[in-house]
Coordinates of C-alpha atoms and ligand atoms in Angstrom, one line a residue:
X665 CA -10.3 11.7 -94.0
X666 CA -13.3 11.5 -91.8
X667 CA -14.2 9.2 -88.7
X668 CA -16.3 6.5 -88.5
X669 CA -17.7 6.0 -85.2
X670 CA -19.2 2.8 -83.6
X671 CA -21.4 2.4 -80.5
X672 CA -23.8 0.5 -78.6
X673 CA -27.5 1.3 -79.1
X674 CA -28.8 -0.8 -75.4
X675 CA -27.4 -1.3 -72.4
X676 CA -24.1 -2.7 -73.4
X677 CA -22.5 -6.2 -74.5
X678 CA -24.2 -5.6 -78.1
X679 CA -21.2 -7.4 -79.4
X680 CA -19.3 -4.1 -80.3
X681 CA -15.8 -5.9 -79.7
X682 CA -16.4 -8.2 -82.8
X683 CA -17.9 -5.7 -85.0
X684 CA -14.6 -3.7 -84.6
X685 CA -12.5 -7.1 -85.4
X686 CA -14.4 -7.6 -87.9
X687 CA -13.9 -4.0 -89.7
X688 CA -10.9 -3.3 -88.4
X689 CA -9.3 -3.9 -92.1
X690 CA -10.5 -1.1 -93.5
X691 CA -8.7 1.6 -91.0
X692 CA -5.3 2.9 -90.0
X693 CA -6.4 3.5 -86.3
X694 CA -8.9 2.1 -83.6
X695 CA -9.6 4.6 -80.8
X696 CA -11.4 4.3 -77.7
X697 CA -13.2 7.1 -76.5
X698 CA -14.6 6.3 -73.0
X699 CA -15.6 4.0 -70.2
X700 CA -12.7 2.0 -68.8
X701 CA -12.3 -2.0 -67.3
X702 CA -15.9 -2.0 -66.8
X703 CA -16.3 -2.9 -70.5
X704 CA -15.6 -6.4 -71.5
X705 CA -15.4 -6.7 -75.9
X706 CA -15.2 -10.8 -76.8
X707 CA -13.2 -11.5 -79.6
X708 CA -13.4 -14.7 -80.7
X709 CA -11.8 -16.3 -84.0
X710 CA -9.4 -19.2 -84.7
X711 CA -11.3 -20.9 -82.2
X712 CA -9.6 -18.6 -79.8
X713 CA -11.6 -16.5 -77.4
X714 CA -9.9 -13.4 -75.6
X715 CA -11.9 -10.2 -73.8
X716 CA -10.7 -6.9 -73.9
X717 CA -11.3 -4.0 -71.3
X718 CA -9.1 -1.1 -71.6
X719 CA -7.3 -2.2 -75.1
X720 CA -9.2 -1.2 -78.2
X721 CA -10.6 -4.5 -80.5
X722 CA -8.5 -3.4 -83.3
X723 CA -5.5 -4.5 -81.4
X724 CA -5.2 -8.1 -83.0
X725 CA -4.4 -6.5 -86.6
X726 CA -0.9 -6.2 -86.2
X727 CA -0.3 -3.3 -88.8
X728 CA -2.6 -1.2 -87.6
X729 CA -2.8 1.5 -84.6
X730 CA -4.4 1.2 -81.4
X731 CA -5.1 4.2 -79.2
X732 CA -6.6 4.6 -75.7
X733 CA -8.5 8.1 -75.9
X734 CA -8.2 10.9 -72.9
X735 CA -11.9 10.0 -72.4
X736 CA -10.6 6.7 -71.1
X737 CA -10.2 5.7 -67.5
X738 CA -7.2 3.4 -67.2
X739 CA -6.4 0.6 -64.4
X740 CA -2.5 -0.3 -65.2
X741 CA -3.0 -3.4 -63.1
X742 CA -5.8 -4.6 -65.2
X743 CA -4.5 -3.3 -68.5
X744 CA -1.4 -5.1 -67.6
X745 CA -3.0 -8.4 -67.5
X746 CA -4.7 -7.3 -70.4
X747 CA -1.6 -7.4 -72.6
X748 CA 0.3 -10.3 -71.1
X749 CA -3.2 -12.7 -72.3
X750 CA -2.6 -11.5 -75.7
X751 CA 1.1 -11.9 -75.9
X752 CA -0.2 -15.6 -77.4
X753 CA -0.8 -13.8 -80.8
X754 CA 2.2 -12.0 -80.8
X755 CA 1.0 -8.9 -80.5
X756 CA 3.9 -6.0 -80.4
X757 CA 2.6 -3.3 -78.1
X758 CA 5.1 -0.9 -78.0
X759 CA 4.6 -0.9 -81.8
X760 CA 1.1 -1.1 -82.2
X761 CA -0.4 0.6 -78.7
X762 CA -0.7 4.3 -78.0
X763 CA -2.1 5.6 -74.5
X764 CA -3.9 9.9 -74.6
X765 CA -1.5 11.7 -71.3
X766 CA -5.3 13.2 -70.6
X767 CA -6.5 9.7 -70.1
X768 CA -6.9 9.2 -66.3
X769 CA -5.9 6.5 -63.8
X770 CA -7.8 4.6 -61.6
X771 CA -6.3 4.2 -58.5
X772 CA -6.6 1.0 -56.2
X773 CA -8.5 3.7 -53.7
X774 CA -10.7 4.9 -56.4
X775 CA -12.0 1.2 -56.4
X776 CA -12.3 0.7 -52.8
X777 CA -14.7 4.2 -52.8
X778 CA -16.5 2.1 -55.3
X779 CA -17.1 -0.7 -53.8
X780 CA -17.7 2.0 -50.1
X781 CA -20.2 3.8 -52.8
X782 CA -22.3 0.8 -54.0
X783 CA -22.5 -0.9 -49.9
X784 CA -23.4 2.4 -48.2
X785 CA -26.7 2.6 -51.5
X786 CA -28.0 -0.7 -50.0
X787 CA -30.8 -2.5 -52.0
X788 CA -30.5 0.7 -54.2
X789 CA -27.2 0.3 -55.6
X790 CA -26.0 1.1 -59.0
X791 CA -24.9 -2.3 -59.6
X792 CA -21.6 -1.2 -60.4
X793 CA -18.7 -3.4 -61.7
X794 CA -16.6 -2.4 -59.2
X795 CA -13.8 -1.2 -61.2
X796 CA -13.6 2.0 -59.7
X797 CA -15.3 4.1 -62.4
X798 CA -17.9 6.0 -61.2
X799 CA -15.2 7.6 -58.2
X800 CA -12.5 8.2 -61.3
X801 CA -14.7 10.3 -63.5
X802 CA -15.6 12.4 -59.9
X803 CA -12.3 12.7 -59.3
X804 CA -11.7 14.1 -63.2
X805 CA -14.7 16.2 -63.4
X806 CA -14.2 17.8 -59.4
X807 CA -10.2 18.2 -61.4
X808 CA -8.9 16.3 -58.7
X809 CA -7.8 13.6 -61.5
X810 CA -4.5 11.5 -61.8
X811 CA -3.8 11.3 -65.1
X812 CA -1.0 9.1 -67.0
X813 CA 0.7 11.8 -68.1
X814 CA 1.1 12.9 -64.6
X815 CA 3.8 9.7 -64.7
X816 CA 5.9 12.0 -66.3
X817 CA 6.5 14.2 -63.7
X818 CA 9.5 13.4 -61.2
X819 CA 6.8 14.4 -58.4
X820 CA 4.3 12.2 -59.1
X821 CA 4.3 9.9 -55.7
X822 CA 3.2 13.3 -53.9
X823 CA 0.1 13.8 -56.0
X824 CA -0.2 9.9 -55.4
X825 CA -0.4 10.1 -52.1
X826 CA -2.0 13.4 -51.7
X827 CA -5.0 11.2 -53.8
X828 CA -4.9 8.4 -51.7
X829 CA -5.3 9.9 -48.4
X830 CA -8.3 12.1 -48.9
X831 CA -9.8 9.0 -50.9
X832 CA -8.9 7.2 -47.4
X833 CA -10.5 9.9 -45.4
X834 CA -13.7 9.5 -47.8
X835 CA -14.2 5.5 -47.3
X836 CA -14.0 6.3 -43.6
X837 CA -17.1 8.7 -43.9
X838 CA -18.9 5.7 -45.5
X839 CA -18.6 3.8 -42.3
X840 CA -19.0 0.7 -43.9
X841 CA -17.3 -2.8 -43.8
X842 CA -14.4 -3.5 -46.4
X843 CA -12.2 -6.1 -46.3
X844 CA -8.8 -5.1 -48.2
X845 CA -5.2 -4.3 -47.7
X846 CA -4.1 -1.1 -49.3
X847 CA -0.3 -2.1 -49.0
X848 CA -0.8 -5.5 -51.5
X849 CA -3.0 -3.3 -53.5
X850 CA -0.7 -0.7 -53.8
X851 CA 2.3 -2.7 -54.5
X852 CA 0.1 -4.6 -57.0
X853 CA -0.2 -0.9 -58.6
X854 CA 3.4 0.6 -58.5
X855 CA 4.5 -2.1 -60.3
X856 CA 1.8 -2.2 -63.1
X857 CA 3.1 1.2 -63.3
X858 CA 6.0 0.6 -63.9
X859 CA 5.1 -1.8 -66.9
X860 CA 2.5 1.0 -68.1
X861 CA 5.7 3.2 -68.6
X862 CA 6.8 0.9 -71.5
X863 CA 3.8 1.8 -74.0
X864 CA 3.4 5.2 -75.9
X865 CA 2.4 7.8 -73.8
X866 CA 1.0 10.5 -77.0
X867 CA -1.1 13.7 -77.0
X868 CA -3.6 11.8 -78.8
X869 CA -5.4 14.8 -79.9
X870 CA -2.2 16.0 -82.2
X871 CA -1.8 12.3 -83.4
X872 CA -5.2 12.0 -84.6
X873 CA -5.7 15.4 -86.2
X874 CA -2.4 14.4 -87.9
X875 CA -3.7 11.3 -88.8
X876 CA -6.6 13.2 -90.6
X877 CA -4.7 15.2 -92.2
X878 CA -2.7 13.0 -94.0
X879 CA -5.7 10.8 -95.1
X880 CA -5.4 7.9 -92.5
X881 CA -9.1 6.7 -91.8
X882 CA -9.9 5.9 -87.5
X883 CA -13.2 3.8 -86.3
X884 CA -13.8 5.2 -82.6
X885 CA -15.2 2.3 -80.8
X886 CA -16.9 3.2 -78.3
X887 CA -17.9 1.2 -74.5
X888 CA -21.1 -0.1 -72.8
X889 CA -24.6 1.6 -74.1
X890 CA -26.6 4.6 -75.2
X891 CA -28.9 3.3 -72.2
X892 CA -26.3 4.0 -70.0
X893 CA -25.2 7.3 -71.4
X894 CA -24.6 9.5 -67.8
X895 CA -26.5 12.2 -69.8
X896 CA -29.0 10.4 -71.8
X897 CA -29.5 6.6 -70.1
X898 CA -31.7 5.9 -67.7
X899 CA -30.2 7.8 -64.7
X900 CA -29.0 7.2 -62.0
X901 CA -28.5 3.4 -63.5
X902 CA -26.2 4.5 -65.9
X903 CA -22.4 4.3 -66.2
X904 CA -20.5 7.5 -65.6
X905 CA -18.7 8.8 -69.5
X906 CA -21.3 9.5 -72.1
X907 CA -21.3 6.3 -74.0
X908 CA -23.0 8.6 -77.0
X909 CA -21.7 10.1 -80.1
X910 CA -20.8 13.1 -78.7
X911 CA -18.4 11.3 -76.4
X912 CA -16.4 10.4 -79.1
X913 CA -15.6 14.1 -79.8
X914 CA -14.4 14.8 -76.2
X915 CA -13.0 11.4 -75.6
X916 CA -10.6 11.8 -78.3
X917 CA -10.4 15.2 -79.4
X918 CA -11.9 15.2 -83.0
X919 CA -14.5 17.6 -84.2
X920 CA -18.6 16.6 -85.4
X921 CA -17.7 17.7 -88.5
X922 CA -15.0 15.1 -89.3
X923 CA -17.5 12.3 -88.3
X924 CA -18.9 10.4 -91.2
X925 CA -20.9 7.0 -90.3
X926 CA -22.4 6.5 -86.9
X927 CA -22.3 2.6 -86.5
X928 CA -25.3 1.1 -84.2
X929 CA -24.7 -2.0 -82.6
X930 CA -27.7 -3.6 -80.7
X931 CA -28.8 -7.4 -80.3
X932 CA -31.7 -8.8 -81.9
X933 CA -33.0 -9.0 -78.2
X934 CA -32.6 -6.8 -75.3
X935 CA -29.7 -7.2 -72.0
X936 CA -29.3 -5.8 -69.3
X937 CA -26.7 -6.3 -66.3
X938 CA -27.0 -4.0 -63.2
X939 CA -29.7 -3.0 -61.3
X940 CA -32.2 -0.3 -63.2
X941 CA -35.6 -0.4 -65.1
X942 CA -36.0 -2.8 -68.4
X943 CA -39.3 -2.5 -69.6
X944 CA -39.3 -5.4 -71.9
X945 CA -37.5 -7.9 -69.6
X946 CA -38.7 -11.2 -69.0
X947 CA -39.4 -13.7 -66.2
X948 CA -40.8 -16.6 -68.4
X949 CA -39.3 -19.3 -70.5
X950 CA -38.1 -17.0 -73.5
X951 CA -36.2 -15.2 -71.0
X952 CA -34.4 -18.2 -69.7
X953 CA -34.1 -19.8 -73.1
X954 CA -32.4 -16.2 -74.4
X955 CA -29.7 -16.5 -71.3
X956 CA -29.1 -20.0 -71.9
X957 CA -28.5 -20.1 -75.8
X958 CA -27.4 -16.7 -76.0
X959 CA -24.8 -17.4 -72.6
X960 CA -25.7 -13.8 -71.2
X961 CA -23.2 -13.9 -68.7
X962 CA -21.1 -10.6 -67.7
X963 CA -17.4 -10.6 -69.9
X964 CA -16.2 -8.6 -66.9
X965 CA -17.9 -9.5 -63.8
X966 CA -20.0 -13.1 -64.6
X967 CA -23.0 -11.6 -63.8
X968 CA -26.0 -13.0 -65.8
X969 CA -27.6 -10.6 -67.8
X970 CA -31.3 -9.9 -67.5
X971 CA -33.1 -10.7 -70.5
X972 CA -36.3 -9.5 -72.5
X973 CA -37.2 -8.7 -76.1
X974 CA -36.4 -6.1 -78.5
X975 CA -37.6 -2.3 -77.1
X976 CA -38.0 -0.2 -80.4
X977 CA -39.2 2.4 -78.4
X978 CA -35.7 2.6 -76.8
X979 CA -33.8 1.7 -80.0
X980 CA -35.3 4.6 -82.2
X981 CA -34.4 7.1 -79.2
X982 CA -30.6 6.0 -79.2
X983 CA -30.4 6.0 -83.1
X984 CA -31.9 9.5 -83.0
X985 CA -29.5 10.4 -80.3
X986 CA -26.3 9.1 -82.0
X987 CA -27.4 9.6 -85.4
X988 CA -26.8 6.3 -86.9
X989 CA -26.3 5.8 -90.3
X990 CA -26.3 2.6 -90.3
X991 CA -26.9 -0.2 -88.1
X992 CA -25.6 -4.1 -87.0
X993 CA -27.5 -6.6 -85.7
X994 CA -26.0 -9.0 -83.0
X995 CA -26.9 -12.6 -81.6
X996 CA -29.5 -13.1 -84.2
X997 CA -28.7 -16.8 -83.9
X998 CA -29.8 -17.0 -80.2
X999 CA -33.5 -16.5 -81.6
X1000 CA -33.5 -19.7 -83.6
X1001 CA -36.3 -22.2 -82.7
X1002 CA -38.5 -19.6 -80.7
X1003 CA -42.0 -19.7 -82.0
X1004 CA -42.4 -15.8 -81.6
X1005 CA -40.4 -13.0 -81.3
X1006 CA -41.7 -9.8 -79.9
X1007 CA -40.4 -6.3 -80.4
X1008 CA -42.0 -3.6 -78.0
X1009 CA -43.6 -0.9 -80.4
X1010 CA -44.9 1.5 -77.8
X1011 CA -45.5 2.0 -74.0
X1012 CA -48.6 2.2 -72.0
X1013 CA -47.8 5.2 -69.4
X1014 CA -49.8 6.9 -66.6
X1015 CA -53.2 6.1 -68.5
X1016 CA -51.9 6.8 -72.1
X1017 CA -50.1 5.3 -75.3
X1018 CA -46.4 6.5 -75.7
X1019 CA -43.7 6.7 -78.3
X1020 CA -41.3 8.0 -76.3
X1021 CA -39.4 7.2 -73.3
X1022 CA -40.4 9.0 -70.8
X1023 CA -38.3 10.8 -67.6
X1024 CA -38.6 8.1 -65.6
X1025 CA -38.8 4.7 -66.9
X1026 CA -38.7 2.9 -63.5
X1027 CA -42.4 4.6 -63.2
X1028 CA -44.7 1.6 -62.0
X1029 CA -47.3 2.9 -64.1
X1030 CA -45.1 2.1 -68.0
X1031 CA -45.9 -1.3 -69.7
X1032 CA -44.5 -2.2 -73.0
X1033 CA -46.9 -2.6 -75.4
X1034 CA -45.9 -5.9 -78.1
X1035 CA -46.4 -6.4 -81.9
X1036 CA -45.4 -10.5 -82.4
X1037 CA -44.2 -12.4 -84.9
X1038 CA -43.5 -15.7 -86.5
X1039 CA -40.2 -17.1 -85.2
X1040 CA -37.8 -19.4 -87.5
X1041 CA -36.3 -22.3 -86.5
X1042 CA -33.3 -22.7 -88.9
X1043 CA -29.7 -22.7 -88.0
X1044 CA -28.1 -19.6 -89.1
X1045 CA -24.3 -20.1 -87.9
X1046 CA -24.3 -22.3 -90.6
X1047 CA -25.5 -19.6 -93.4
X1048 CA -22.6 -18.3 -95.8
X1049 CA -25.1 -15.1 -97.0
X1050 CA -27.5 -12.8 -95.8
X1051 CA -29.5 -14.1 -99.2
X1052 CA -30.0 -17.0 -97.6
X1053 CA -32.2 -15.4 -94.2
X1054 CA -35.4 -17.4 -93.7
X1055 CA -38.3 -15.3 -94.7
X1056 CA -39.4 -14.9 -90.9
X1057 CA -36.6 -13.3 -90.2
X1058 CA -36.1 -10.8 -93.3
X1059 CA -39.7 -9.6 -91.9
X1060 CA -38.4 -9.3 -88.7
X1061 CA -35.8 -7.1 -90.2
X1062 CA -37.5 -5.0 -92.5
X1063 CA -40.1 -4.0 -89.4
X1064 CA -36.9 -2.4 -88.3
X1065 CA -35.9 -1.3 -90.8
X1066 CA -39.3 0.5 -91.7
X1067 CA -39.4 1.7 -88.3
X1068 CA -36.0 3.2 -87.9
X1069 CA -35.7 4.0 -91.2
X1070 CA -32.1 2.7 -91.0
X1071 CA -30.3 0.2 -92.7
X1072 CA -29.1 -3.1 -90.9
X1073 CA -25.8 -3.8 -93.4
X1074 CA -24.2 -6.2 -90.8
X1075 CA -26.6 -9.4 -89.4
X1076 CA -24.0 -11.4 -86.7
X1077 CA -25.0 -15.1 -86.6
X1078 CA -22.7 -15.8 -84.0
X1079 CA -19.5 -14.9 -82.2
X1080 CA -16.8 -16.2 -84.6
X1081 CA -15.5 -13.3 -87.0
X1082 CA -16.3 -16.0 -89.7
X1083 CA -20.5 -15.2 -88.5
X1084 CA -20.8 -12.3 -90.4
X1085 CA -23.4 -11.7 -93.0
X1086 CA -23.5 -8.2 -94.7
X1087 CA -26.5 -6.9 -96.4
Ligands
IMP1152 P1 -20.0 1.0 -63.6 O1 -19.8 1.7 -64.9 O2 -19.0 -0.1 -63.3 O3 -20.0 2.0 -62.5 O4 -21.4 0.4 -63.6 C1 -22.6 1.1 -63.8 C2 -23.7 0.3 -64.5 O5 -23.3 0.1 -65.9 C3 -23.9 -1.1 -63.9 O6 -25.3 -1.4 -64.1 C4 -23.1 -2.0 -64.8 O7 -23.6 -3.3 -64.8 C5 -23.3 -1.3 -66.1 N1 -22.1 -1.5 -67.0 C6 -20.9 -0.9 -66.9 N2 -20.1 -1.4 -67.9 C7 -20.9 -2.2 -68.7 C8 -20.6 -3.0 -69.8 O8 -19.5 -2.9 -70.5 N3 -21.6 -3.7 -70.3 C9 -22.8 -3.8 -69.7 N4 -23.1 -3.1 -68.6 C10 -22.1 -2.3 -68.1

């Protein structure tokens, strides 16, 4: 049986958490493949809204199996928390939850060399979350790494503390001013990890290709954006996993060949949260009225999210990248009442028109280059079916779809799992 994978074509918070909800029916097991507490997936239905970080969106279907991939980085304090807010829907864990041993740990260190990181950058910084990510995946790739199933081993205080002290010994190169106390940090840790010790510590590699063989179908849901791919986003404003397809075959283990649809997520506008170039972001009144109606504020940090209109330059790059099959679109709602909707069709770079995006999109030289059309003013939460889509926007979305040559079988009029229209 073959994987389905489903990722974010922008720069995150597409709405990927509700999409998985929503088609989390249809499969034996939700894996997550990468990123860590950085992410934040809203879930919101029986008027009940929780956010997820570590735990995949699947988690809610009681029958079905959840899995935290090795290409996850895992904060037991913060996962912790995690499970006690959905203890309200009953949710068994020990049933339903399964953590990868290759998965790795952050430790309360790793977050202070974050947050060392981000101060020592200045008015250059990453804009990081502060969760501790960026240090985590150095510490894996330099195979310095603490991972969970290092919990296993009687010794694993040493390689704790072995950690911790150079990490201490790097926030003092930084030289700059934290304010913390390691000790309520640390105890804060130690005993998340003792409570991380009661879920299912798997090789999740073995329990997925056993899960293929015997016919089980898995969605891999995937964290943040194609945009922020560490490979393919727009460097060095990018996260630090690759947030692309092919991070789905390292994060969990299962080969290109068993992947079958490639779903795209993106929003029928453009965010962005963090420092970094956005070419189509804007600074007038659609831009305001987008953050407002759209409330495009941070699920993790409560940030507000920049705000422009839809890049087709940058969307046709990540489908190509991921190879999307097919594709979802998200917040659609939020563009009701708007007299005109743009979507940027090309850029104007160093003298010349562009299709492409080019090395360096911060370059002061690249302006997005518009087509515009007619907005529509009806309220969509209210539609039952995508038959019933204004006319403005069915030509909004066959441009797309012309363009990407893609379908869009999913069009989300807002964040209930009930706002779903499939096409
Ligand atoms: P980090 O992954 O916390 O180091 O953050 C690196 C960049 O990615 C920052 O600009 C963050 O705002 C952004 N980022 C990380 N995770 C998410 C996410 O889940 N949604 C949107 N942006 C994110």
């Amino acid at each position: 049986m073959a994987v389905d994978l489903l990722l974010g074509l922008q720069w995150g918070d597409e709405g990927k958490g509700k999409i998985v909800d929503v088609l989390t029916s249809k499969y034996d097991i939700i894996a997550r493949f990468q990123g860590g507490p950085n992410a934040g997936h809203t879930l919101v239905f029986n008027e009940k809204k929780y956010v997820l970080h570590t735990i995949p969106s699947g988690i809610f279907h009681k029958e079905k199996i959840n899995l935290i991939g090795n290409g996850v980085v895992i904060d037991p304090v913060i996962l912790n928390k995690e499970i006690e807010n959905i203890k309200a829907e009953y949710v068994d864990i020990t049933k339903t939850l399964f953590i990868s041993r290759k998965a790795h740990l952050i430790l309360p260190t790793h977050r202070l060399l974050d947050a060392a990181s981000e101060k020592s950058k200045g008015k250059n910084k990453i804009g990081s979350t502060l969760k501790g990510i960026g240090p985590t995946y150095m510490d894996k790739t330099g195979r310095n790494g603490f991972r969970v199933g290092d919990l296993e081993n009687e010794n694993w205080k040493t390689k704790y503390d072995e950690l911790s002290k150079k990490h201490q010994q790097l926030i003092n190169f930084y030289n700059v001013e934290l304010n913390f106390s390691l000790e309520n940090l640390e105890s804060e840790f130690f005993a998340a990890i003792e409570k991380l010790r009661k879920i299912n510590f798997v090789d999740s590699e073995n329990l997925l290709l056993k899960s293929q063989e015997s016919d089980k179908s898995i969605l891999a849901e995937g964290a943040q954006g194609s945009l922020l791919d560490i490979d393919f986003g727009t460097y060095p404003y990018v996260t630090s996993s690759n947030t692309t397809a092919a991070g789905a075959c390292t994060g969990l283990g299962i080969s290109p060949n068993s992947i079958n649809d490639v779903f795209g997520i993106f929003k029928a506008y453009t965010t962005r949260v963090g420092s970094g170039p956005f070419p189509t972001e804007l600074f007038d009144e659609y831009g305001k009225k987008m953050s407002k109606i759209g409330n495009e504020f941070g699920a993790t940090t409560g940030r507000p999210r920049r705000c422009g209109w839809l890049d087709l330059v940058a969307l046709k790059y990540a489908c190509k990248i991921n190879g999307v099959t097919k594709l979802m679109m998200m917040k659609t709602d939020v563009l009701s009442g708007f007299d005109k909707v743009l979507i940027c069709t090309k850029y104007k770079y160093r003298g010349q028109v562009i299709e492409n995006l080019p090395y360096d999109l911060s370059d002061s030289s690249l302006e997005p280059i518009f087509e515009e059309f007619q907005g529509w003013s009806e309220d969509l939460r209210k539609l039952e079916s995508a038959d019933d889509l204004p006319e403005n926007l069915n030509n909004y979305i066959n441009f797309l779809e012309i363009q990407l040559n893609i379908p869009i079988v999913i069009v989300s009029v807002g964040p209930d799992r009930k706002e779903t229209l499939f096409r």
